[in-house]
CSV table of C-alpha atoms in Angstrom, one decimal:
chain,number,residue,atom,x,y,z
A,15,UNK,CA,100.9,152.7,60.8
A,16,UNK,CA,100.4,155.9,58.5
A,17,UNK,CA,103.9,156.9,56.8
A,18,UNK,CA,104.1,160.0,58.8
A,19,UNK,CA,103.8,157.7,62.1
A,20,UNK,CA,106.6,155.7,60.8
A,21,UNK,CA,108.5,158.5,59.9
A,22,UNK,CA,108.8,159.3,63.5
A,23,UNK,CA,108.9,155.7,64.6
A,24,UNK,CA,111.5,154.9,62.6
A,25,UNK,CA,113.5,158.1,62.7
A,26,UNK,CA,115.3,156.9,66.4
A,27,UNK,CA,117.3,154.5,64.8
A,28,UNK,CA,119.6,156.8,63.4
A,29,UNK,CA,119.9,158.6,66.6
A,30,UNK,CA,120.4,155.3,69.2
A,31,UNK,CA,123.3,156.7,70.6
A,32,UNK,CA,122.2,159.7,71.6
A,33,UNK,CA,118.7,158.0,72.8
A,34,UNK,CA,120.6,156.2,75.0
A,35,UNK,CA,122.9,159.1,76.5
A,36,UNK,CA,120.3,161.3,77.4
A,37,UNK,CA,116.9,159.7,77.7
A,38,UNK,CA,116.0,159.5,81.4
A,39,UNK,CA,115.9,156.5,83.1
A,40,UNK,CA,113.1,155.4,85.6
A,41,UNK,CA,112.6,155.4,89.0
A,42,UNK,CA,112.3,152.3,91.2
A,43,UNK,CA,108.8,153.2,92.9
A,44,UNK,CA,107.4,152.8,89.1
A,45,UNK,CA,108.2,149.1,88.9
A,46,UNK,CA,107.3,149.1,93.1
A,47,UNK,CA,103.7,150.3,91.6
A,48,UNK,CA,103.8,147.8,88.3
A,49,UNK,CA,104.4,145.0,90.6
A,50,UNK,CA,101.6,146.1,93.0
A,51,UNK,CA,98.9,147.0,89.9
A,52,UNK,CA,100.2,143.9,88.2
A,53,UNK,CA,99.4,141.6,91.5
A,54,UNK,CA,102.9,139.7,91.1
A,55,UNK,CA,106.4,140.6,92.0
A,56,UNK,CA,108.8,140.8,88.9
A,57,UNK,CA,111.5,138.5,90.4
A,58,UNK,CA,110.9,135.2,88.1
A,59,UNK,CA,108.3,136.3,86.1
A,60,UNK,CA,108.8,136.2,82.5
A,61,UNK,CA,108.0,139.8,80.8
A,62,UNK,CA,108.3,141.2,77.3
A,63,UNK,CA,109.7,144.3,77.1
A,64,UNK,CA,107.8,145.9,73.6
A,65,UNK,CA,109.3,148.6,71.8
A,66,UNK,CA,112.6,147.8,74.3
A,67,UNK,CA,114.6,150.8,72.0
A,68,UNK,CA,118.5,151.0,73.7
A,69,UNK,CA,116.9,148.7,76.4
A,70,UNK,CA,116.2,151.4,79.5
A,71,UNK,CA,113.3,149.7,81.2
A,72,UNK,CA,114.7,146.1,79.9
A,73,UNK,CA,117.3,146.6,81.8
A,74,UNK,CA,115.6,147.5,84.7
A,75,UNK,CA,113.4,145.2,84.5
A,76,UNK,CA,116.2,142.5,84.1
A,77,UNK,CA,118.1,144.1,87.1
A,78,UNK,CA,114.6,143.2,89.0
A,79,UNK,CA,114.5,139.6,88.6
A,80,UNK,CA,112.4,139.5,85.6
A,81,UNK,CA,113.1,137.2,82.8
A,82,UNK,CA,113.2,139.9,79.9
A,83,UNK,CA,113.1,139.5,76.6
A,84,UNK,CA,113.4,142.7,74.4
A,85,UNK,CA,111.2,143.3,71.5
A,86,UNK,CA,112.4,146.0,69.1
A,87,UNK,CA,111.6,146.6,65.1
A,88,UNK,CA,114.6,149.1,65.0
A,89,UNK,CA,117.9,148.6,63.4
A,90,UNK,CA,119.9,150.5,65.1
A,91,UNK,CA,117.9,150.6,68.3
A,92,UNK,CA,118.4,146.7,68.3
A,93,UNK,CA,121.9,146.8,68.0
A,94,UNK,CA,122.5,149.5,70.4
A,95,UNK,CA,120.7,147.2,73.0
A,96,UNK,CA,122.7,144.9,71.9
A,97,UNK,CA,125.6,146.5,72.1
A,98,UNK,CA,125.1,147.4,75.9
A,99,UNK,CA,123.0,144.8,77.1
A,100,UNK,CA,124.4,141.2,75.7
A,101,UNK,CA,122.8,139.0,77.8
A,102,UNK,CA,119.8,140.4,77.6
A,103,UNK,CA,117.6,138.1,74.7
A,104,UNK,CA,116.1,140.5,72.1
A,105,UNK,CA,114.0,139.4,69.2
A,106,UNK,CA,112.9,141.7,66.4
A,107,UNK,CA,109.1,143.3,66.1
A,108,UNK,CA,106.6,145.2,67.2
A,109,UNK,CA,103.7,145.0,69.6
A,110,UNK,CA,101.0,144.3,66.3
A,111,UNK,CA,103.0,141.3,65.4
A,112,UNK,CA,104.7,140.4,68.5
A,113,UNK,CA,107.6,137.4,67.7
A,114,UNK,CA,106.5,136.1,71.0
A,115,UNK,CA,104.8,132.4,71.9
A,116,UNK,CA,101.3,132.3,73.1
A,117,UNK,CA,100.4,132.2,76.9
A,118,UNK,CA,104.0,132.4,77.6
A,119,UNK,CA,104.3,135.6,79.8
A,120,UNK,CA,103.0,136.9,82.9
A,121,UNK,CA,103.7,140.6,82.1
A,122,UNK,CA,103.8,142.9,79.0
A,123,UNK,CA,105.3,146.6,79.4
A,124,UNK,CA,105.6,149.1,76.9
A,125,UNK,CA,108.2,151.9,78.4
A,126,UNK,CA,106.8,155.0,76.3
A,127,UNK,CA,105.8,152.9,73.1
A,128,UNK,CA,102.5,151.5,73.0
A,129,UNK,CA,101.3,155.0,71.0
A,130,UNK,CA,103.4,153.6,67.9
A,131,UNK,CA,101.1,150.4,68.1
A,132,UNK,CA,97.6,150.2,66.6
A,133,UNK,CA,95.3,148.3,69.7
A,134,UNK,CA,93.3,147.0,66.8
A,135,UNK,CA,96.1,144.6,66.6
A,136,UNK,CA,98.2,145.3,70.0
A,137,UNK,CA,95.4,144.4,71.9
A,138,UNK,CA,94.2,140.9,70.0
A,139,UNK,CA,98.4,140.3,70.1
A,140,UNK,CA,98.3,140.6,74.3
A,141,UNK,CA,95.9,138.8,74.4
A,142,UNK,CA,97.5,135.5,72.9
A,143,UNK,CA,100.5,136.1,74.8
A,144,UNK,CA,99.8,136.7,78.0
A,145,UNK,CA,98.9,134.0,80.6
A,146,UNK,CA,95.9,134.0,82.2
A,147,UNK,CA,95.8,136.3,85.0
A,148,UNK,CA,98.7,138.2,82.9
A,149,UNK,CA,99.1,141.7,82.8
A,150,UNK,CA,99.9,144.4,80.4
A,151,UNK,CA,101.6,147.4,81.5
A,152,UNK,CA,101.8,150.7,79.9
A,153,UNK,CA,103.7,154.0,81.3
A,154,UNK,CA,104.7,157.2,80.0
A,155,UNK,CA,107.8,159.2,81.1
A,156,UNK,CA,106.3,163.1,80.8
A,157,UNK,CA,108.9,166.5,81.7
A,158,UNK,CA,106.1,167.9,84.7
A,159,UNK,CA,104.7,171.0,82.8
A,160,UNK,CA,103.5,172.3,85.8
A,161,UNK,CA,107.3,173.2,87.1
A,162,UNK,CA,107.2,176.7,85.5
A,163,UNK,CA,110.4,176.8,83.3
A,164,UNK,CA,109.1,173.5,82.0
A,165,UNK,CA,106.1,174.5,81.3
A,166,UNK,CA,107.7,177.6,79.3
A,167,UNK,CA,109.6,175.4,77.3
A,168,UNK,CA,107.0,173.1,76.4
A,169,UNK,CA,104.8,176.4,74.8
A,170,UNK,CA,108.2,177.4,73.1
A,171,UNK,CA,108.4,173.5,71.7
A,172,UNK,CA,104.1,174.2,70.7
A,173,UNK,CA,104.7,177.3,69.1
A,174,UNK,CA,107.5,175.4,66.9
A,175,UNK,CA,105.6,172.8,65.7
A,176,UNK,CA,102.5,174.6,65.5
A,177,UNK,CA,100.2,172.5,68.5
A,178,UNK,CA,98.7,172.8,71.4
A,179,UNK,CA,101.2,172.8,74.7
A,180,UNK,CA,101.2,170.2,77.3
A,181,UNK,CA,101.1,166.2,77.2
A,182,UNK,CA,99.4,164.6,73.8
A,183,UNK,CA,96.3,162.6,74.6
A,184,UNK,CA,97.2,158.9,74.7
A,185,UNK,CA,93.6,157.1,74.6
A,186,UNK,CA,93.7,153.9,76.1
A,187,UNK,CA,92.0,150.4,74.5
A,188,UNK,CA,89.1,150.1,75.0
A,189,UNK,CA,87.5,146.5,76.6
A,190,UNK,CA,90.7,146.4,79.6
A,191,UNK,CA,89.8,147.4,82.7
A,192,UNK,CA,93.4,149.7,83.6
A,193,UNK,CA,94.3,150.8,86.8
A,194,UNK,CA,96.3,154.0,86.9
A,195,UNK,CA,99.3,155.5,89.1
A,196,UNK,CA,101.4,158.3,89.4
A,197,UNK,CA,105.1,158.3,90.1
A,198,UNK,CA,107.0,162.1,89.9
A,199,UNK,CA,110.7,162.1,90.5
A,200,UNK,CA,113.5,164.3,89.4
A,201,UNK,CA,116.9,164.4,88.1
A,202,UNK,CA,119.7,167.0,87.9
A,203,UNK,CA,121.9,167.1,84.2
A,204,UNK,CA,123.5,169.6,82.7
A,205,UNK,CA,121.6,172.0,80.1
A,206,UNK,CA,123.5,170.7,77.5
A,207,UNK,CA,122.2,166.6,78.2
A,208,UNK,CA,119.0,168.3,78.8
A,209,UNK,CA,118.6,170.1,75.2
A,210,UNK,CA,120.6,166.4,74.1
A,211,UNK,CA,117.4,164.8,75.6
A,212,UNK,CA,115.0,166.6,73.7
A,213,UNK,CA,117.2,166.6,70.1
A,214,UNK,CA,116.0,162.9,70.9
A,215,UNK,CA,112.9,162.9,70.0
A,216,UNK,CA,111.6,161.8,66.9
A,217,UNK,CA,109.7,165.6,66.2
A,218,UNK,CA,113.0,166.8,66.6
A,219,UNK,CA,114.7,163.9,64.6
A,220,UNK,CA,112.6,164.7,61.6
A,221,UNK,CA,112.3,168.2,61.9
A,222,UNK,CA,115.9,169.4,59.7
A,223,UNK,CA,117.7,172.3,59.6
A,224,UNK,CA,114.9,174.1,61.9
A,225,UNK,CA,116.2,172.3,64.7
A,226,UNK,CA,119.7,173.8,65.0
A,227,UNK,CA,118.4,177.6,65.6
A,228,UNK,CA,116.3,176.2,68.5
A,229,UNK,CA,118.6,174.9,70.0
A,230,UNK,CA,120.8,177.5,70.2
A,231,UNK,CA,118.3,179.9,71.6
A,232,UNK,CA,116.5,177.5,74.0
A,233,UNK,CA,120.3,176.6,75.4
A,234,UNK,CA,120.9,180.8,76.0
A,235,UNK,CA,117.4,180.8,77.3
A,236,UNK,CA,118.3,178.0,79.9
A,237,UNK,CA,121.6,179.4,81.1
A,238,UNK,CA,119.8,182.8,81.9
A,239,UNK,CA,117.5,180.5,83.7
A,240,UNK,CA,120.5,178.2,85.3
A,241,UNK,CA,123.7,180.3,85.5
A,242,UNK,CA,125.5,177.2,87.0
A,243,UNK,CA,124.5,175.0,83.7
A,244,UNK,CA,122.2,172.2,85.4
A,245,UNK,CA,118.8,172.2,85.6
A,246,UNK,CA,116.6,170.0,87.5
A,247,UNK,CA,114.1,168.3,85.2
A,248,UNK,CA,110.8,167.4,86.9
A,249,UNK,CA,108.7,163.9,85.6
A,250,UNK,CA,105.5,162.4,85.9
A,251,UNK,CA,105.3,158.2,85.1
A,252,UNK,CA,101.9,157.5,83.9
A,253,UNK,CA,101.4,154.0,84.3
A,254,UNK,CA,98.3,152.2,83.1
A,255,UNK,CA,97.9,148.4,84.1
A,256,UNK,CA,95.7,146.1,83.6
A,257,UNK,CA,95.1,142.5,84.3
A,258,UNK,CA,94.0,140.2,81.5
């Protein structure tokens, strides 16, 4: 991983709390669609959960039936999953040099982490692990740019960091043959848990002083927007399984 990449990676751990107050969650037609791609139900079937962070699709995965461990390299994402999920094994890594014993699991997911990964050695490190006929599961939580006050927000996030608006290309590894799903859902929060979510985020984390005047103008923006103080954030889940 280049510094900068580990900059970002590693800048959540300072911030688990308020990862773990404000991320969103996930809906239960994703793991519906992971169990369908994944040709298993997750009831019994032993998962590793890469890149776990506070532990929001570990959980949900646990709540499932699945027999979960957590992976996490993070310090204070590790304790924080800890903290609110104790009987929930966790094990300290990442998904190049996973901690985990070979052709022990039927399913690896990685909730909105296998971009911190290099598939050079992500990839090789499934491979071990999984069983035969296991699967590897990747999804990605994205704010639905097409909703239009989401999609204005996302140029006003562009023009601060200087890119191009709308969701950064995530190529997949090459030599796995992934199937691919859909799953929009919504959720209603105030405007203040919604700026909370995006201060969560590791451009954000790293970004300093910058990040205060923002805020402070993207939350009068949103109130013009939503007088009443909620707003009802839109999401896509892109999952991406495949079978090994």
């Amino acid at each position: 991983m280049t510094s900068l990449r580990s900059t970002h990676a590693r800048s959540f751990d300072a911030a688990a709390a308020l990862y773990a107050a404000n991320r969103p969650s996930y809906p239960g037609e994703l793991f519906d669609a992971v169990e369908e791609l994944a040709g298993r139900s997750l009831d019994g079937a032993r998962v590793g959960d890469v890149g776990a962070g506070t532990g929001i699709a570990t959980a949900l995965l646990h709540a499932r039936g699945a027999r979960v461990v957590a992976v996490e390299p993070g310090d204070g994402m590790a304790a924080e999953l800890r903290r609110a999920h104790p009987g929930i094994p966790l094990v300290r890594g990442d998904g190049d040099r996973l901690p985990l014993a070979t052709g022990a699991f039927d399913l690896l997911t990685y909730a909105q982490a296998w971009h911190w990964t290099d598939p050079a050695r992500s990839v090789p490190e499934a491979r071990r692990v999984l069983r035969p006929g296991g699967a590897l599961a990747l999804w990605w939580n994205d704010a639905d740019c097409a909703v239009p006050w989401i999609g204005d927000q996302d140029r006003r996030i562009a023009d601060l960091f200087d890119a191009k608006p709308g969701t950064a290309p995530r190529g997949l590894p090459e030599g796995l043959d992934f199937r691919t799903r859909e799953v929009r859902w919504v959720r209603r929060i105030p405007v203040d848990a919604h700026l909370a979510n995006l201060a969560s985020h590791s451009a954000f984390l790293v970004l300093g002083p910058g990040a205060e005047e923002f805020f402070a103008a993207e939350r009068a923006a949103l109130l013009s927007l939503f007088p009443g103080g909620e707003v009802l954030e839109e999401y896509v889940v892109t999952l991406c399984v495949a079978r090994l």
